[in-house]
mmCIF file of C-alpha atoms and ligand atoms in Angstrom:
data_model
loop_
_atom_site.group_PDB
_atom_site.id
_atom_site.type_symbol
_atom_site.label_atom_id
_atom_site.label_comp_id
_atom_site.label_asym_id
_atom_site.label_seq_id
_atom_site.Cartn_x
_atom_site.Cartn_y
_atom_site.Cartn_z
ATOM 1 C CA LEU A 1 12.417 -40.178 39.271
ATOM 2 C CA ARG A 2 13.722 -37.560 36.352
ATOM 3 C CA GLU A 3 15.363 -40.547 34.394
ATOM 4 C CA SER A 4 12.076 -42.741 34.765
ATOM 5 C CA PHE A 5 10.104 -39.822 33.708
ATOM 6 C CA GLU A 6 12.671 -38.879 30.833
ATOM 7 C CA ARG A 7 12.281 -42.644 29.626
ATOM 8 C CA GLU A 8 8.187 -43.191 29.658
ATOM 9 C CA LEU A 9 8.205 -39.682 27.808
ATOM 10 C CA GLU A 10 10.285 -40.678 25.036
ATOM 11 C CA ALA A 11 8.541 -44.179 24.684
ATOM 12 C CA ALA A 12 4.674 -41.835 24.456
ATOM 13 C CA LYS A 13 4.037 -41.368 21.071
ATOM 14 C CA ASN A 14 0.668 -40.284 20.978
ATOM 15 C CA SER A 15 -1.360 -37.270 23.239
ATOM 16 C CA GLU A 16 -3.181 -39.732 24.598
ATOM 17 C CA ALA A 17 0.052 -41.571 26.103
ATOM 18 C CA VAL A 18 1.706 -38.005 26.771
ATOM 19 C CA GLU A 19 -1.806 -37.229 28.984
ATOM 20 C CA LYS A 20 -1.225 -40.534 30.896
ATOM 21 C CA LEU A 21 2.139 -39.326 31.556
ATOM 22 C CA ARG A 22 1.229 -36.021 33.106
ATOM 23 C CA VAL A 23 -1.279 -37.063 35.013
ATOM 24 C CA ALA A 24 1.135 -40.032 36.287
ATOM 25 C CA TYR A 25 3.306 -37.266 37.497
ATOM 26 C CA LEU A 26 1.683 -33.872 37.834
ATOM 27 C CA GLY A 27 -1.789 -35.115 38.885
ATOM 28 C CA LYS A 28 -3.373 -34.690 42.765
ATOM 29 C CA LYS A 29 -1.819 -37.646 43.397
ATOM 30 C CA GLY A 30 1.295 -37.814 40.680
ATOM 31 C CA SER A 31 4.874 -38.555 41.943
ATOM 32 C CA VAL A 32 5.772 -34.933 41.814
ATOM 33 C CA THR A 33 2.706 -34.023 43.690
ATOM 34 C CA GLU A 34 2.926 -36.614 45.888
ATOM 35 C CA LEU A 35 6.847 -35.544 46.465
ATOM 36 C CA LEU A 36 5.929 -31.814 46.815
ATOM 37 C CA LYS A 37 2.918 -32.788 50.133
ATOM 38 C CA GLY A 38 6.004 -35.191 51.503
ATOM 39 C CA LEU A 39 7.563 -31.901 51.989
ATOM 40 C CA LYS A 40 5.615 -30.985 55.288
ATOM 41 C CA ASP A 41 7.407 -33.669 56.996
ATOM 42 C CA VAL A 42 10.779 -32.163 56.249
ATOM 43 C CA SER A 43 12.316 -29.135 58.517
ATOM 44 C CA GLY A 44 14.640 -26.402 58.341
ATOM 45 C CA GLU A 45 17.121 -25.914 55.674
ATOM 46 C CA GLN A 46 16.878 -29.489 53.943
ATOM 47 C CA LYS A 47 12.817 -28.568 53.412
ATOM 48 C CA LYS A 48 13.561 -25.347 51.668
ATOM 49 C CA GLU A 49 16.618 -27.386 49.742
ATOM 50 C CA MET A 50 14.539 -30.324 48.842
ATOM 51 C CA GLY A 51 11.678 -27.569 47.811
ATOM 52 C CA GLN A 52 13.728 -26.097 45.296
ATOM 53 C CA HIS A 53 14.645 -29.458 44.174
ATOM 54 C CA ILE A 54 11.075 -30.475 43.288
ATOM 55 C CA ASN A 55 10.046 -27.580 42.211
ATOM 56 C CA LEU A 56 12.351 -27.260 39.593
ATOM 57 C CA LEU A 57 11.838 -31.095 38.726
ATOM 58 C CA LYS A 58 8.154 -30.080 38.454
ATOM 59 C CA LYS A 59 8.882 -27.221 35.823
ATOM 60 C CA GLN A 60 10.997 -29.446 34.085
ATOM 61 C CA VAL A 61 8.227 -32.155 33.208
ATOM 62 C CA GLU A 62 5.617 -29.487 32.829
ATOM 63 C CA GLU A 63 8.298 -27.819 29.836
ATOM 64 C CA LYS A 64 8.829 -31.269 28.422
ATOM 65 C CA ILE A 65 5.490 -32.912 28.196
ATOM 66 C CA GLY A 66 4.639 -28.978 26.620
ATOM 67 C CA ALA A 67 7.139 -30.141 23.904
ATOM 68 C CA GLN A 68 5.939 -33.439 23.610
ATOM 69 C CA ILE A 69 2.364 -32.496 22.962
ATOM 70 C CA GLU A 70 3.834 -30.056 20.241
ATOM 71 C CA LYS A 71 5.435 -32.404 18.601
ATOM 72 C CA ILE A 72 2.901 -34.625 18.563
ATOM 73 C CA LYS A 73 0.614 -32.322 16.836
ATOM 74 C CA ALA A 74 2.733 -31.469 14.503
ATOM 75 C CA ALA A 75 3.077 -35.021 13.106
ATOM 76 C CA GLU A 76 -0.681 -35.758 13.532
ATOM 77 C CA GLU A 77 -0.995 -32.654 11.264
ATOM 78 C CA GLU A 78 1.672 -34.168 8.633
ATOM 79 C CA ALA A 79 -0.077 -37.527 8.849
ATOM 80 C CA LEU A 80 -3.364 -35.644 8.146
ATOM 81 C CA VAL A 81 -1.660 -33.761 5.127
ATOM 82 C CA ALA A 82 -0.218 -37.069 3.761
ATOM 83 C CA SER A 83 -3.423 -38.581 3.911
ATOM 84 C CA ALA A 84 -4.979 -35.811 1.749
ATOM 85 C CA GLU A 85 -2.559 -36.370 -0.555
ATOM 86 C CA GLN A 86 -4.093 -39.875 -1.596
ATOM 87 C CA TYR A 87 -7.116 -38.045 -3.204
ATOM 88 C CA ASP A 88 -6.204 -38.229 -7.004
ATOM 89 C CA VAL A 89 -7.964 -34.895 -8.260
ATOM 90 C CA THR A 90 -7.345 -35.529 -11.565
ATOM 91 C CA LEU A 91 -9.451 -38.446 -12.052
ATOM 92 C CA PRO A 92 -12.377 -37.999 -13.983
ATOM 93 C CA VAL A 93 -15.987 -37.211 -12.325
ATOM 94 C CA THR A 94 -18.412 -39.772 -13.097
ATOM 95 C CA GLU A 95 -21.662 -37.260 -12.719
ATOM 96 C CA ALA A 96 -21.619 -33.273 -11.699
ATOM 97 C CA GLU A 97 -22.418 -32.938 -7.781
ATOM 98 C CA GLY A 98 -22.708 -29.056 -7.740
ATOM 99 C CA SER A 99 -25.402 -26.826 -8.546
ATOM 100 C CA TYR A 100 -25.832 -23.047 -8.979
ATOM 101 C CA HIS A 101 -26.760 -20.884 -5.840
ATOM 102 C CA PRO A 102 -30.665 -20.076 -6.052
ATOM 103 C CA ILE A 103 -29.162 -16.457 -5.979
ATOM 104 C CA THR A 104 -27.326 -17.027 -9.045
ATOM 105 C CA LEU A 105 -29.870 -18.383 -10.887
ATOM 106 C CA VAL A 106 -32.096 -15.398 -10.156
ATOM 107 C CA GLN A 107 -29.425 -13.061 -10.853
ATOM 108 C CA ARG A 108 -28.716 -14.458 -14.283
ATOM 109 C CA GLN A 109 -32.736 -14.526 -15.281
ATOM 110 C CA LEU A 110 -32.742 -10.619 -14.334
ATOM 111 C CA GLU A 111 -29.410 -9.934 -16.140
ATOM 112 C CA GLU A 112 -30.796 -11.576 -19.105
ATOM 113 C CA ILE A 113 -34.067 -9.333 -18.979
ATOM 114 C CA PHE A 114 -32.699 -6.383 -18.435
ATOM 115 C CA ALA A 115 -30.232 -7.053 -21.180
ATOM 116 C CA SER A 116 -32.808 -7.914 -23.857
ATOM 117 C CA MET A 117 -33.976 -4.094 -22.765
ATOM 118 C CA GLY A 118 -30.694 -2.325 -23.679
ATOM 119 C CA PHE A 119 -29.313 -2.828 -20.577
ATOM 120 C CA THR A 120 -25.612 -3.055 -19.776
ATOM 121 C CA ILE A 121 -24.454 -4.807 -16.690
ATOM 122 C CA GLU A 122 -21.916 -3.481 -14.078
ATOM 123 C CA ASP A 123 -20.267 -4.358 -11.307
ATOM 124 C CA TYR A 124 -18.666 -2.843 -7.953
ATOM 125 C CA SER A 125 -16.851 -3.061 -5.460
ATOM 126 C CA GLU A 126 -17.988 -4.410 -2.028
ATOM 127 C CA ILE A 127 -15.761 -1.925 -0.196
ATOM 128 C CA VAL A 128 -16.816 1.758 -0.678
ATOM 129 C CA ASP A 129 -16.124 5.216 0.723
ATOM 130 C CA ASP A 130 -18.662 7.259 2.553
ATOM 131 C CA TYR A 131 -19.220 9.637 -0.434
ATOM 132 C CA HIS A 132 -20.575 6.956 -2.683
ATOM 133 C CA CYS A 133 -22.594 4.982 -0.455
ATOM 134 C CA PHE A 134 -23.908 8.439 0.964
ATOM 135 C CA GLU A 135 -22.908 11.976 0.322
ATOM 136 C CA ALA A 136 -23.079 11.446 -3.677
ATOM 137 C CA LEU A 137 -26.382 10.310 -2.613
ATOM 138 C CA ASN A 138 -28.131 13.310 -1.346
ATOM 139 C CA ILE A 139 -27.215 11.827 1.920
ATOM 140 C CA PRO A 140 -24.980 14.535 3.754
ATOM 141 C CA LYS A 141 -22.956 13.863 6.919
ATOM 142 C CA HIS A 142 -25.260 13.651 10.127
ATOM 143 C CA HIS A 143 -28.398 13.424 8.123
ATOM 144 C CA PRO A 144 -30.888 11.305 9.763
ATOM 145 C CA ALA A 145 -31.334 9.113 6.704
ATOM 146 C CA ARG A 146 -27.611 7.097 7.509
ATOM 147 C CA ASP A 147 -29.736 5.801 10.623
ATOM 148 C CA MET A 148 -31.813 3.865 8.075
ATOM 149 C CA GLN A 149 -28.801 1.366 7.666
ATOM 150 C CA ASP A 150 -26.764 0.489 10.176
ATOM 151 C CA THR A 151 -23.118 0.457 8.767
ATOM 152 C CA TYR A 152 -19.859 -1.718 9.199
ATOM 153 C CA TYR A 153 -17.125 0.620 9.218
ATOM 154 C CA LEU A 154 -13.801 -0.551 8.721
ATOM 155 C CA GLU A 155 -10.616 0.701 10.598
ATOM 156 C CA ASN A 156 -9.347 2.781 7.281
ATOM 157 C CA GLY A 157 -12.399 4.756 7.503
ATOM 158 C CA GLN A 158 -14.208 2.971 4.471
ATOM 159 C CA LEU A 159 -17.195 1.044 4.974
ATOM 160 C CA LEU A 160 -18.882 -1.951 3.568
ATOM 161 C CA LYS A 161 -21.115 -1.322 0.730
ATOM 162 C CA THR A 162 -25.293 -0.876 2.810
ATOM 163 C CA HIS A 163 -27.029 -0.899 -0.856
ATOM 164 C CA THR A 164 -26.469 -1.376 -4.664
ATOM 165 C CA SER A 165 -27.043 2.248 -4.927
ATOM 166 C CA ALA A 166 -23.122 3.066 -3.490
ATOM 167 C CA ALA A 167 -22.569 2.608 -7.058
ATOM 168 C CA GLN A 168 -24.764 5.048 -8.585
ATOM 169 C CA ASN A 169 -22.269 8.187 -8.991
ATOM 170 C CA ALA A 170 -19.702 5.800 -10.506
ATOM 171 C CA ILE A 171 -21.902 4.517 -12.833
ATOM 172 C CA MET A 172 -22.955 7.603 -14.049
ATOM 173 C CA LYS A 173 -19.637 9.451 -14.227
ATOM 174 C CA LYS A 174 -18.408 6.267 -16.667
ATOM 175 C CA TYR A 175 -21.206 6.466 -19.019
ATOM 176 C CA GLY A 176 -22.769 10.097 -18.785
ATOM 177 C CA ALA A 177 -26.467 10.339 -19.875
ATOM 178 C CA PRO A 178 -28.520 8.632 -21.548
ATOM 179 C CA LEU A 179 -28.000 5.356 -19.570
ATOM 180 C CA ARG A 180 -29.275 2.053 -18.817
ATOM 181 C CA ALA A 181 -27.917 -0.653 -16.324
ATOM 182 C CA ILE A 182 -28.116 -2.821 -13.739
ATOM 183 C CA PHE A 183 -25.871 -3.670 -10.852
ATOM 184 C CA PRO A 184 -26.165 -6.681 -9.086
ATOM 185 C CA GLY A 185 -24.195 -7.128 -5.451
ATOM 186 C CA ARG A 186 -23.822 -7.994 -2.120
ATOM 187 C CA CYS A 187 -24.864 -5.780 0.688
ATOM 188 C CA PHE A 188 -24.053 -5.734 4.685
ATOM 189 C CA ARG A 189 -25.988 -3.955 7.419
ATOM 190 C CA ASN A 190 -25.448 -4.363 10.984
ATOM 191 C CA GLU A 191 -28.801 -5.348 11.976
ATOM 192 C CA ALA A 192 -30.288 -8.393 13.995
ATOM 193 C CA THR A 193 -31.152 -11.099 11.578
ATOM 194 C CA ASP A 194 -34.817 -12.628 11.506
ATOM 195 C CA ALA A 195 -36.863 -14.790 8.658
ATOM 196 C CA CYS A 196 -36.623 -11.716 6.488
ATOM 197 C CA HIS A 197 -33.583 -10.237 7.671
ATOM 198 C CA GLU A 198 -29.988 -11.102 7.096
ATOM 199 C CA ASN A 199 -26.683 -9.077 7.633
ATOM 200 C CA THR A 200 -25.345 -10.185 4.448
ATOM 201 C CA PHE A 201 -28.050 -9.988 1.189
ATOM 202 C CA PHE A 202 -27.817 -9.095 -1.961
ATOM 203 C CA GLN A 203 -30.133 -6.117 -4.232
ATOM 204 C CA MET A 204 -29.922 -5.445 -7.893
ATOM 205 C CA GLU A 205 -30.230 -1.853 -8.354
ATOM 206 C CA GLY A 206 -31.238 -0.032 -11.884
ATOM 207 C CA ILE A 207 -30.848 2.844 -13.512
ATOM 208 C CA MET A 208 -32.052 4.900 -16.273
ATOM 209 C CA ILE A 209 -31.581 8.135 -17.381
ATOM 210 C CA ASP A 210 -32.793 9.608 -20.587
ATOM 211 C CA LYS A 211 -34.609 12.509 -21.714
ATOM 212 C CA ASN A 212 -38.191 12.665 -20.912
ATOM 213 C CA ILE A 213 -38.270 9.712 -18.242
ATOM 214 C CA SER A 214 -40.961 9.833 -15.926
ATOM 215 C CA ILE A 215 -43.008 7.506 -13.531
ATOM 216 C CA SER A 216 -44.736 5.301 -16.357
ATOM 217 C CA ASN A 217 -41.164 4.292 -17.628
ATOM 218 C CA LEU A 218 -40.029 3.100 -14.220
ATOM 219 C CA ILE A 219 -43.973 1.402 -13.780
ATOM 220 C CA TYR A 220 -43.486 -0.546 -17.265
ATOM 221 C CA PHE A 221 -39.871 -1.633 -16.039
ATOM 222 C CA MET A 222 -40.923 -2.929 -12.809
ATOM 223 C CA LYS A 223 -44.084 -4.879 -13.989
ATOM 224 C CA THR A 224 -41.851 -6.062 -17.158
ATOM 225 C CA MET A 225 -39.770 -7.571 -14.475
ATOM 226 C CA LEU A 226 -41.544 -9.158 -11.843
ATOM 227 C CA SER A 227 -43.846 -10.760 -14.489
ATOM 228 C CA GLU A 228 -41.033 -12.959 -16.059
ATOM 229 C CA VAL A 229 -39.062 -13.499 -12.633
ATOM 230 C CA PHE A 230 -42.393 -15.120 -11.478
ATOM 231 C CA GLU A 231 -44.316 -16.119 -14.558
ATOM 232 C CA ARG A 232 -47.408 -15.494 -12.971
ATOM 233 C CA ASP A 233 -49.360 -12.813 -11.769
ATOM 234 C CA ILE A 234 -48.774 -10.960 -8.461
ATOM 235 C CA ASN A 235 -50.402 -8.627 -6.259
ATOM 236 C CA VAL A 236 -47.865 -5.434 -5.824
ATOM 237 C CA CYS A 237 -48.692 -2.357 -3.873
ATOM 238 C CA LEU A 238 -46.885 0.725 -4.939
ATOM 239 C CA ARG A 239 -46.831 3.311 -2.347
ATOM 240 C CA PRO A 240 -44.925 6.580 -1.477
ATOM 241 C CA GLY A 241 -41.574 5.949 0.446
ATOM 242 C CA PHE A 242 -38.698 8.214 1.476
ATOM 243 C CA PHE A 243 -35.372 7.990 -0.106
ATOM 244 C CA PRO A 244 -32.999 10.982 -0.229
ATOM 245 C CA PHE A 245 -31.551 10.293 -3.217
ATOM 246 C CA VAL A 246 -35.235 10.087 -5.141
ATOM 247 C CA GLU A 247 -37.824 12.389 -5.714
ATOM 248 C CA PRO A 248 -40.875 10.818 -5.399
ATOM 249 C CA GLY A 249 -39.733 7.603 -4.066
ATOM 250 C CA PHE A 250 -42.019 4.704 -3.895
ATOM 251 C CA GLU A 251 -41.922 1.412 -1.879
ATOM 252 C CA LEU A 252 -42.790 -1.712 -4.306
ATOM 253 C CA ASP A 253 -44.305 -4.524 -1.814
ATOM 254 C CA ILE A 254 -45.314 -7.729 -3.421
ATOM 255 C CA SER A 255 -48.315 -10.118 -1.591
ATOM 256 C CA CYS A 256 -46.365 -12.477 0.619
ATOM 257 C CA LEU A 257 -46.176 -16.015 -1.666
ATOM 258 C CA ILE A 258 -45.068 -18.093 1.360
ATOM 259 C CA CYS A 259 -48.107 -17.746 3.231
ATOM 260 C CA GLY A 260 -50.504 -16.405 -0.105
ATOM 261 C CA GLY A 261 -51.064 -12.808 2.130
ATOM 262 C CA GLU A 262 -52.294 -14.269 5.084
ATOM 263 C CA GLY A 263 -49.836 -13.547 7.131
ATOM 264 C CA CYS A 264 -46.681 -15.100 8.477
ATOM 265 C CA PRO A 265 -43.019 -15.142 10.371
ATOM 266 C CA SER A 266 -41.475 -14.655 6.337
ATOM 267 C CA CYS A 267 -43.299 -11.375 5.867
ATOM 268 C CA LYS A 268 -43.350 -10.592 9.867
ATOM 269 C CA ASN A 269 -47.304 -11.473 9.522
ATOM 270 C CA SER A 270 -48.185 -8.103 7.339
ATOM 271 C CA GLY A 271 -48.701 -10.366 4.594
ATOM 272 C CA TRP A 272 -46.452 -7.889 2.210
ATOM 273 C CA LEU A 273 -43.105 -7.883 1.781
ATOM 274 C CA GLU A 274 -40.726 -5.066 0.875
ATOM 275 C CA LEU A 275 -39.160 -6.055 -2.233
ATOM 276 C CA CYS A 276 -37.643 -2.974 -4.520
ATOM 277 C CA PRO A 277 -37.905 0.338 -3.514
ATOM 278 C CA CYS A 278 -37.857 2.447 -6.261
ATOM 279 C CA GLY A 279 -38.414 6.363 -7.281
ATOM 280 C CA MET A 280 -37.318 9.156 -9.825
ATOM 281 C CA ILE A 281 -33.897 10.063 -9.421
ATOM 282 C CA HIS A 282 -32.963 13.337 -7.110
ATOM 283 C CA PRO A 283 -31.435 16.283 -9.545
ATOM 284 C CA ASN A 284 -28.872 16.212 -6.609
ATOM 285 C CA VAL A 285 -27.778 12.914 -7.565
ATOM 286 C CA LEU A 286 -27.629 13.610 -11.130
ATOM 287 C CA THR A 287 -25.609 16.559 -10.936
ATOM 288 C CA ALA A 288 -22.876 14.811 -8.647
ATOM 289 C CA GLY A 289 -22.833 11.962 -11.358
ATOM 290 C CA GLY A 290 -21.986 14.944 -14.133
ATOM 291 C CA ILE A 291 -25.141 14.515 -15.653
ATOM 292 C CA ASP A 292 -27.559 18.111 -16.092
ATOM 293 C CA PRO A 293 -30.813 17.588 -14.445
ATOM 294 C CA GLU A 294 -32.467 20.220 -16.416
ATOM 295 C CA GLU A 295 -31.589 18.013 -19.244
ATOM 296 C CA TYR A 296 -32.053 14.561 -18.333
ATOM 297 C CA THR A 297 -34.500 12.467 -15.712
ATOM 298 C CA GLY A 298 -34.009 8.938 -14.390
ATOM 299 C CA PHE A 299 -35.509 6.454 -12.603
ATOM 300 C CA ALA A 300 -33.398 4.054 -10.157
ATOM 301 C CA PHE A 301 -34.543 0.664 -8.117
ATOM 302 C CA GLY A 302 -33.163 -1.498 -5.202
ATOM 303 C CA LEU A 303 -34.220 -4.592 -5.742
ATOM 304 C CA GLY A 304 -33.716 -6.852 -2.902
ATOM 305 C CA LEU A 305 -32.721 -9.956 -4.646
ATOM 306 C CA THR A 306 -32.367 -12.561 -1.648
ATOM 307 C CA ARG A 307 -35.783 -11.661 -0.689
ATOM 308 C CA LEU A 308 -37.071 -12.065 -4.542
ATOM 309 C CA VAL A 309 -35.598 -15.404 -4.438
ATOM 310 C CA MET A 310 -36.914 -16.114 -0.860
ATOM 311 C CA MET A 311 -40.216 -15.593 -3.439
ATOM 312 C CA LYS A 312 -39.500 -17.178 -6.115
ATOM 313 C CA TYR A 313 -38.392 -20.685 -4.162
ATOM 314 C CA GLY A 314 -40.843 -20.288 -1.386
ATOM 315 C CA VAL A 315 -37.642 -20.443 1.164
ATOM 316 C CA LYS A 316 -39.206 -19.409 4.412
ATOM 317 C CA ASP A 317 -36.329 -18.094 6.400
ATOM 318 C CA ILE A 318 -33.891 -15.767 4.473
ATOM 319 C CA ARG A 319 -30.922 -17.521 6.879
ATOM 320 C CA ASP A 320 -31.245 -20.743 4.843
ATOM 321 C CA LEU A 321 -30.176 -19.467 1.723
ATOM 322 C CA ASN A 322 -26.853 -18.136 3.547
ATOM 323 C CA SER A 323 -26.181 -21.218 5.357
ATOM 324 C CA GLY A 324 -24.265 -23.210 2.585
ATOM 325 C CA ASN A 325 -26.473 -26.257 3.314
ATOM 326 C CA LEU A 326 -25.441 -28.281 0.136
ATOM 327 C CA LYS A 327 -28.779 -30.663 0.908
ATOM 328 C CA ALA A 328 -31.240 -27.659 0.732
ATOM 329 C CA LEU A 329 -29.316 -25.836 -1.924
ATOM 330 C CA SER A 330 -28.956 -28.720 -4.458
ATOM 331 C CA GLN A 331 -32.504 -29.314 -4.852
ATOM 332 C CA PHE A 332 -32.322 -25.917 -7.082
ATOM 333 C CA ARG A 333 -30.650 -27.958 -10.070
ATOM 334 C CA HIS A 334 -30.172 -25.641 -13.294
ATOM 335 C CA GLU A 335 -31.384 -27.312 -16.070
HETATM 336 C C1 FA5 B 1 -32.533 0.834 0.182
HETATM 337 O O1 FA5 B 1 -31.253 -0.029 0.141
HETATM 338 C C2 FA5 B 1 -32.258 1.768 -1.392
HETATM 339 N N1 FA5 B 1 -31.197 1.964 -1.889
HETATM 340 C C3 FA5 B 1 -32.941 1.460 -2.431
HETATM 341 C C4 FA5 B 1 -33.463 2.284 -3.628
HETATM 342 C C5 FA5 B 1 -32.375 2.383 -4.592
HETATM 343 C C6 FA5 B 1 -34.382 3.251 -3.162
HETATM 344 C C7 FA5 B 1 -32.901 3.144 -5.494
HETATM 345 C C8 FA5 B 1 -34.642 4.355 -4.042
HETATM 346 C C9 FA5 B 1 -33.918 4.050 -5.576
HETATM 347 P P1 FA5 B 1 -33.836 -0.283 1.684
HETATM 348 O O2 FA5 B 1 -33.086 -0.386 2.619
HETATM 349 O O3 FA5 B 1 -35.056 -0.286 1.436
HETATM 350 O O4 FA5 B 1 -33.432 0.670 0.421
HETATM 351 O O5 FA5 B 1 -33.197 -1.923 1.041
HETATM 352 C C10 FA5 B 1 -33.869 -2.477 -0.478
HETATM 353 C C11 FA5 B 1 -34.765 -3.527 -0.193
HETATM 354 O O6 FA5 B 1 -33.628 -4.616 -0.229
HETATM 355 C C12 FA5 B 1 -35.597 -3.827 0.565
HETATM 356 O O7 FA5 B 1 -36.848 -3.437 0.326
HETATM 357 C C13 FA5 B 1 -35.427 -5.325 0.623
HETATM 358 O O8 FA5 B 1 -35.758 -6.451 -0.145
HETATM 359 C C14 FA5 B 1 -33.628 -5.732 0.922
HETATM 360 N N2 FA5 B 1 -33.164 -5.812 2.093
HETATM 361 C C15 FA5 B 1 -33.135 -4.592 2.760
HETATM 362 N N3 FA5 B 1 -32.526 -4.556 4.135
HETATM 363 C C16 FA5 B 1 -32.545 -6.285 3.963
HETATM 364 C C17 FA5 B 1 -32.231 -7.195 4.773
HETATM 365 N N4 FA5 B 1 -31.344 -6.679 5.900
HETATM 366 N N5 FA5 B 1 -32.069 -8.909 4.434
HETATM 367 C C18 FA5 B 1 -32.239 -8.585 3.319
HETATM 368 N N6 FA5 B 1 -33.185 -7.908 2.091
HETATM 369 C C19 FA5 B 1 -32.451 -6.766 2.581
#
């Protein structure tokens, strides 16, 4: 039996053939299984001895089949790699198939708008520490405001940036005042997703610090940004909002452009979408950034970039933007 098994195993060149062999020897009615069943008719010492032999044979058959499967898998993978090598990546393409992601398109448009108003564009890490994400923003440890954002903590004690405000302190320290900067970035929050919430989304932060900056400057920049991005009139609602790093703070909502303000899943049936919280930078935050709040004031805003893209392009479900669905994304071709 052992000999015939080894012969057949040698001949089994693909996983299907090995599986057939496994069934033929180890399956319910397989030869080895039948041998084991036959033990019931043998008695005494002989039963013990035969039992040991058959079990050893069973173990060897199992091991050899396992090894053969590994060998075949490796050969199949190698064949796959070899066939991939047949593509000639140096051939010129007849037509470019790629397109920019709509978030990239809107981010670039915003960068242009703000650069034309004297803002610099800053980059910042996605992995940050507690100090930058919270403490430097006037959110001490155990402050209830930390519960406003469900944070992903890393094993080394650092965390994934929950908001672009996490870069404020470093940028203030880098440039001092006066200062105008925007910093787009990806944010992460451990929250349940729905049509207007993702666990990974983009924001774009902006800060402007100078002598005599007031709420009217803030309103002017918000209005300019929105009218240039949407290229049409939109309804905006500015209402008080609480964030420990601004005083006073505001929520800037826009009338939902998916339903025209009637209410739909994209705006949780309210007709409005929270888009760009903002406010006057809290003196404690300026101080932590090395800027004297007696001399300088400033505003900050945290634009929900992914939501802005939803509204601009009429994307009903925010999750579509992270889906990587090329068919859906390729409609946003850049002229
Ligand atoms: C903040 O993150 C503050 N850092 C914003 C800020 C900056 C306030 C500067 C004042 C001064 P909030 O958690 O509300 O605030 O998020 C800001 C915006 O990001 C929201 O209005 C929304 O448009 C977007 N946003 C927040 N959570 C999500 C999410 N889960 N999915 C998609 N967009 C989101």
